[in-house]
């Protein structure tokens, strides 16, 4: 099964730098699903995608889950990626760049030697560069400097490498851009909003002129 979405995050690429805010104290969650592919691997026989919830001691899995379980920033919810399955995530509010130290976190739930290959893209998932391998039951950190990547990361691909665990495959909780490595782009106003704003400014100017007369 393959799910592909033409994400509105492409708007970020046309925002001038003057409209971007350097939010060095901010983090950013990959909150948009650009593409999802289910390889059909693994022993789960129910409806896919699958995954579950797990708080470190108890949980419910494997069950059918929404893909938002990989974009909600919650360490207790996850989407499982068995061998060959992948998900491509994007950022609706900005991008990640090579800042000081680690730049990207990939969080995995559980502890059954589950691994995933991580790739980064600066063209919203058209082409990818291998970043490294995320490991199990931890938050794996990556430094873009390790691969000499100098572009703006606006898409990240996570590919499952095994079928281990009670919910077979790499249990992806979230992907995060780290403090000091994030640019938050200001929302682009809709044309209608710009029109209303202009009318409001004209009205204020007219009122001020009347008061001065």
Short mmCIF file of C-alpha atoms in Angstrom, two decimals:
data_model
loop_
_atom_site.label_atom_id
_atom_site.label_comp_id
_atom_site.label_asym_id
_atom_site.label_seq_id
_atom_site.Cartn_x
_atom_site.Cartn_y
_atom_site.Cartn_z
CA UNK A 1 0.00 0.00 0.00
CA UNK A 2 1.29 3.42 -0.91
CA UNK A 3 -0.11 6.72 0.29
CA UNK A 4 1.21 9.92 -1.24
CA UNK A 5 0.22 13.48 -0.43
CA UNK A 6 1.14 16.64 -2.33
CA UNK A 7 1.91 18.60 0.80
CA UNK A 8 1.33 22.31 1.15
CA UNK A 9 4.72 22.53 2.83
CA UNK A 10 6.14 23.36 -0.61
CA UNK A 11 5.06 26.92 0.16
CA UNK A 12 7.99 27.10 2.54
CA UNK A 13 10.44 26.91 -0.37
CA UNK A 14 9.15 30.12 -1.93
CA UNK A 15 9.11 32.22 1.22
CA UNK A 16 11.84 34.88 1.00
CA UNK A 17 14.53 34.77 3.67
CA UNK A 18 13.26 38.08 4.99
CA UNK A 19 10.06 36.29 6.01
CA UNK A 20 11.92 33.62 7.97
CA UNK A 21 12.56 33.78 11.68
CA UNK A 22 15.77 32.28 13.05
CA UNK A 23 14.29 30.46 16.02
CA UNK A 24 17.54 29.22 17.53
CA UNK A 25 15.78 28.45 20.82
CA UNK A 26 13.04 26.45 19.12
CA UNK A 27 12.59 22.83 18.08
CA UNK A 28 10.41 21.57 15.26
CA UNK A 29 8.48 18.32 14.78
CA UNK A 30 8.14 16.66 11.37
CA UNK A 31 4.36 17.04 11.37
CA UNK A 32 3.43 16.31 7.75
CA UNK A 33 3.24 12.93 5.98
CA UNK A 34 4.51 13.35 2.42
CA UNK A 35 4.48 9.65 1.53
CA UNK A 36 3.96 6.27 3.17
CA UNK A 37 4.74 2.84 1.72
CA UNK A 38 3.82 -0.48 3.31
CA UNK A 39 5.95 -3.36 2.04
CA UNK A 40 3.62 -6.00 3.42
CA UNK A 41 6.47 -7.53 5.45
CA UNK A 42 6.07 -8.61 9.05
CA UNK A 43 3.65 -10.98 10.74
CA UNK A 44 0.84 -8.48 11.36
CA UNK A 45 -2.31 -9.59 9.48
CA UNK A 46 -4.66 -6.72 10.30
CA UNK A 47 -5.30 -3.44 8.50
CA UNK A 48 -2.21 -1.32 7.88
CA UNK A 49 -0.55 0.98 8.81
CA UNK A 50 -0.13 -0.53 12.24
CA UNK A 51 1.63 0.35 15.45
CA UNK A 52 0.23 1.27 18.83
CA UNK A 53 0.85 2.96 22.15
CA UNK A 54 3.51 2.18 24.75
CA UNK A 55 4.45 4.21 27.83
CA UNK A 56 7.50 2.19 28.81
CA UNK A 57 5.65 -0.41 30.84
CA UNK A 58 2.24 -1.08 29.28
CA UNK A 59 0.78 -0.55 25.84
CA UNK A 60 -1.60 -1.64 23.11
CA UNK A 61 -0.02 -3.09 19.95
CA UNK A 62 0.01 -4.12 17.18
CA UNK A 63 -3.21 -2.47 16.06
CA UNK A 64 -4.31 -0.33 13.15
CA UNK A 65 -3.17 3.27 13.74
CA UNK A 66 -3.33 6.61 11.94
CA UNK A 67 -0.13 7.94 10.38
CA UNK A 68 -0.45 10.90 12.73
CA UNK A 69 1.06 8.62 15.39
CA UNK A 70 4.40 9.38 13.70
CA UNK A 71 3.85 13.16 13.53
CA UNK A 72 2.26 14.10 16.86
CA UNK A 73 5.51 14.47 18.80
CA UNK A 74 4.29 11.97 21.41
CA UNK A 75 6.87 9.40 22.56
CA UNK A 76 4.08 6.98 23.60
CA UNK A 77 2.44 6.63 20.15
CA UNK A 78 4.11 5.00 17.16
CA UNK A 79 3.82 3.67 13.62
CA UNK A 80 5.67 0.41 12.92
CA UNK A 81 7.84 0.11 9.81
CA UNK A 82 8.70 -3.52 8.98
CA UNK A 83 11.41 -4.42 6.46
CA UNK A 84 11.15 -2.27 3.33
CA UNK A 85 8.32 -0.09 4.61
CA UNK A 86 9.01 3.63 4.74
CA UNK A 87 7.51 6.97 5.62
CA UNK A 88 8.56 10.40 4.36
CA UNK A 89 7.87 13.26 6.75
CA UNK A 90 8.04 17.01 6.21
CA UNK A 91 7.86 20.22 8.23
CA UNK A 92 4.86 22.52 7.76
CA UNK A 93 6.42 25.44 9.64
CA UNK A 94 10.07 25.54 8.61
CA UNK A 95 13.18 23.47 7.97
CA UNK A 96 16.33 22.09 9.60
CA UNK A 97 19.92 23.07 8.79
CA UNK A 98 23.39 22.12 10.02
CA UNK A 99 23.73 23.95 13.32
CA UNK A 100 26.08 23.37 16.26
CA UNK A 101 26.17 19.73 17.36
CA UNK A 102 23.27 17.38 16.71
CA UNK A 103 20.56 18.59 14.34
CA UNK A 104 17.92 15.84 14.12
CA UNK A 105 16.39 13.36 16.57
CA UNK A 106 14.54 10.18 15.53
CA UNK A 107 12.60 8.52 18.37
CA UNK A 108 11.87 4.78 18.50
CA UNK A 109 9.69 2.95 21.04
CA UNK A 110 10.39 -0.47 22.51
CA UNK A 111 13.58 -2.50 22.76
CA UNK A 112 13.94 -5.37 20.30
CA UNK A 113 16.99 -4.44 18.20
CA UNK A 114 14.82 -2.65 15.64
CA UNK A 115 16.69 -0.44 13.16
CA UNK A 116 15.89 2.04 10.40
CA UNK A 117 17.87 3.86 7.72
CA UNK A 118 17.43 7.64 7.79
CA UNK A 119 17.65 9.88 4.71
CA UNK A 120 17.36 13.67 4.33
CA UNK A 121 16.12 15.80 1.43
CA UNK A 122 16.20 19.48 0.52
CA UNK A 123 13.69 19.17 -2.35
CA UNK A 124 10.65 17.85 -0.46
CA UNK A 125 11.44 14.20 -1.07
CA UNK A 126 12.41 14.15 -4.73
CA UNK A 127 15.99 13.09 -3.94
CA UNK A 128 17.58 11.84 -0.72
CA UNK A 129 20.97 11.61 0.97
CA UNK A 130 21.71 8.84 3.47
CA UNK A 131 22.15 10.31 6.96
CA UNK A 132 22.65 7.27 9.17
CA UNK A 133 20.93 4.48 11.07
CA UNK A 134 18.49 4.93 13.95
CA UNK A 135 18.56 2.35 16.72
CA UNK A 136 16.02 0.81 19.05
CA UNK A 137 14.36 2.03 22.26
CA UNK A 138 16.02 5.42 22.18
CA UNK A 139 16.15 8.83 20.58
CA UNK A 140 18.89 8.66 17.94
CA UNK A 141 20.72 11.92 17.26
CA UNK A 142 22.23 12.94 13.92
CA UNK A 143 24.63 15.72 12.92
CA UNK A 144 24.32 16.88 9.30
CA UNK A 145 28.00 17.85 9.41
CA UNK A 146 28.90 14.15 9.62
CA UNK A 147 27.83 13.73 5.99
CA UNK A 148 28.72 17.24 4.84
CA UNK A 149 25.08 18.11 4.17
CA UNK A 150 24.71 21.89 3.80
CA UNK A 151 21.20 22.13 2.34
CA UNK A 152 17.93 22.96 4.07
CA UNK A 153 16.30 19.73 5.27
CA UNK A 154 12.58 19.84 4.48
CA UNK A 155 11.88 16.10 4.24
CA UNK A 156 13.14 13.03 6.10
CA UNK A 157 12.70 9.40 5.03
CA UNK A 158 12.66 6.54 7.53
CA UNK A 159 13.03 2.98 6.15
CA UNK A 160 12.40 -0.08 8.32
CA UNK A 161 15.13 -2.75 8.28
CA UNK A 162 13.66 -5.66 10.26
CA UNK A 163 10.52 -7.37 11.58
CA UNK A 164 11.45 -7.65 15.25
CA UNK A 165 9.30 -6.88 18.26
CA UNK A 166 5.70 -7.33 19.34
CA UNK A 167 4.70 -4.76 16.73
CA UNK A 168 7.02 -5.94 13.94
CA UNK A 169 9.47 -3.37 12.61
CA UNK A 170 10.98 -0.02 13.60
CA UNK A 171 8.48 1.70 15.90
CA UNK A 172 8.68 5.36 14.88
CA UNK A 173 7.38 7.83 17.48
CA UNK A 174 8.52 11.15 15.97
CA UNK A 175 11.24 13.08 14.14
CA UNK A 176 12.47 16.38 15.56
CA UNK A 177 14.69 19.24 14.45
CA UNK A 178 16.80 20.41 17.38
CA UNK A 179 17.42 23.73 19.07
CA UNK A 180 19.98 25.80 17.17
CA UNK A 181 19.36 23.95 13.91
CA UNK A 182 15.86 25.16 13.03
CA UNK A 183 14.42 27.97 10.94
CA UNK A 184 10.74 28.73 11.55
CA UNK A 185 9.09 30.28 8.51
CA UNK A 186 6.27 32.71 9.09
CA UNK A 187 2.92 31.71 7.51
CA UNK A 188 2.21 33.24 4.11
CA UNK A 189 -1.09 35.21 4.32
CA UNK A 190 -3.91 34.10 2.03
CA UNK A 191 -4.81 36.60 -0.75
CA UNK A 192 -8.13 37.29 0.97
CA UNK A 193 -6.33 38.05 4.21
CA UNK A 194 -4.07 40.52 2.43
CA UNK A 195 -7.12 42.24 0.92
CA UNK A 196 -8.85 42.57 4.29
CA UNK A 197 -5.63 43.83 5.85
CA UNK A 198 -5.22 46.45 3.12
CA UNK A 199 -8.80 47.65 3.52
CA UNK A 200 -8.29 47.90 7.25
CA UNK A 201 -5.15 50.00 6.82
CA UNK A 202 -6.91 52.31 4.36
CA UNK A 203 -9.77 52.72 6.84
CA UNK A 204 -7.40 53.63 9.67
CA UNK A 205 -5.61 56.15 7.45
CA UNK A 206 -8.92 57.77 6.45
CA UNK A 207 -10.02 58.01 10.08
CA UNK A 208 -6.76 59.70 11.06
CA UNK A 209 -7.14 62.21 8.23
CA UNK A 210 -10.66 63.10 9.40
CA UNK A 211 -9.45 63.61 12.97
CA UNK A 212 -6.71 65.96 11.79
CA UNK A 213 -9.13 68.04 9.64
#
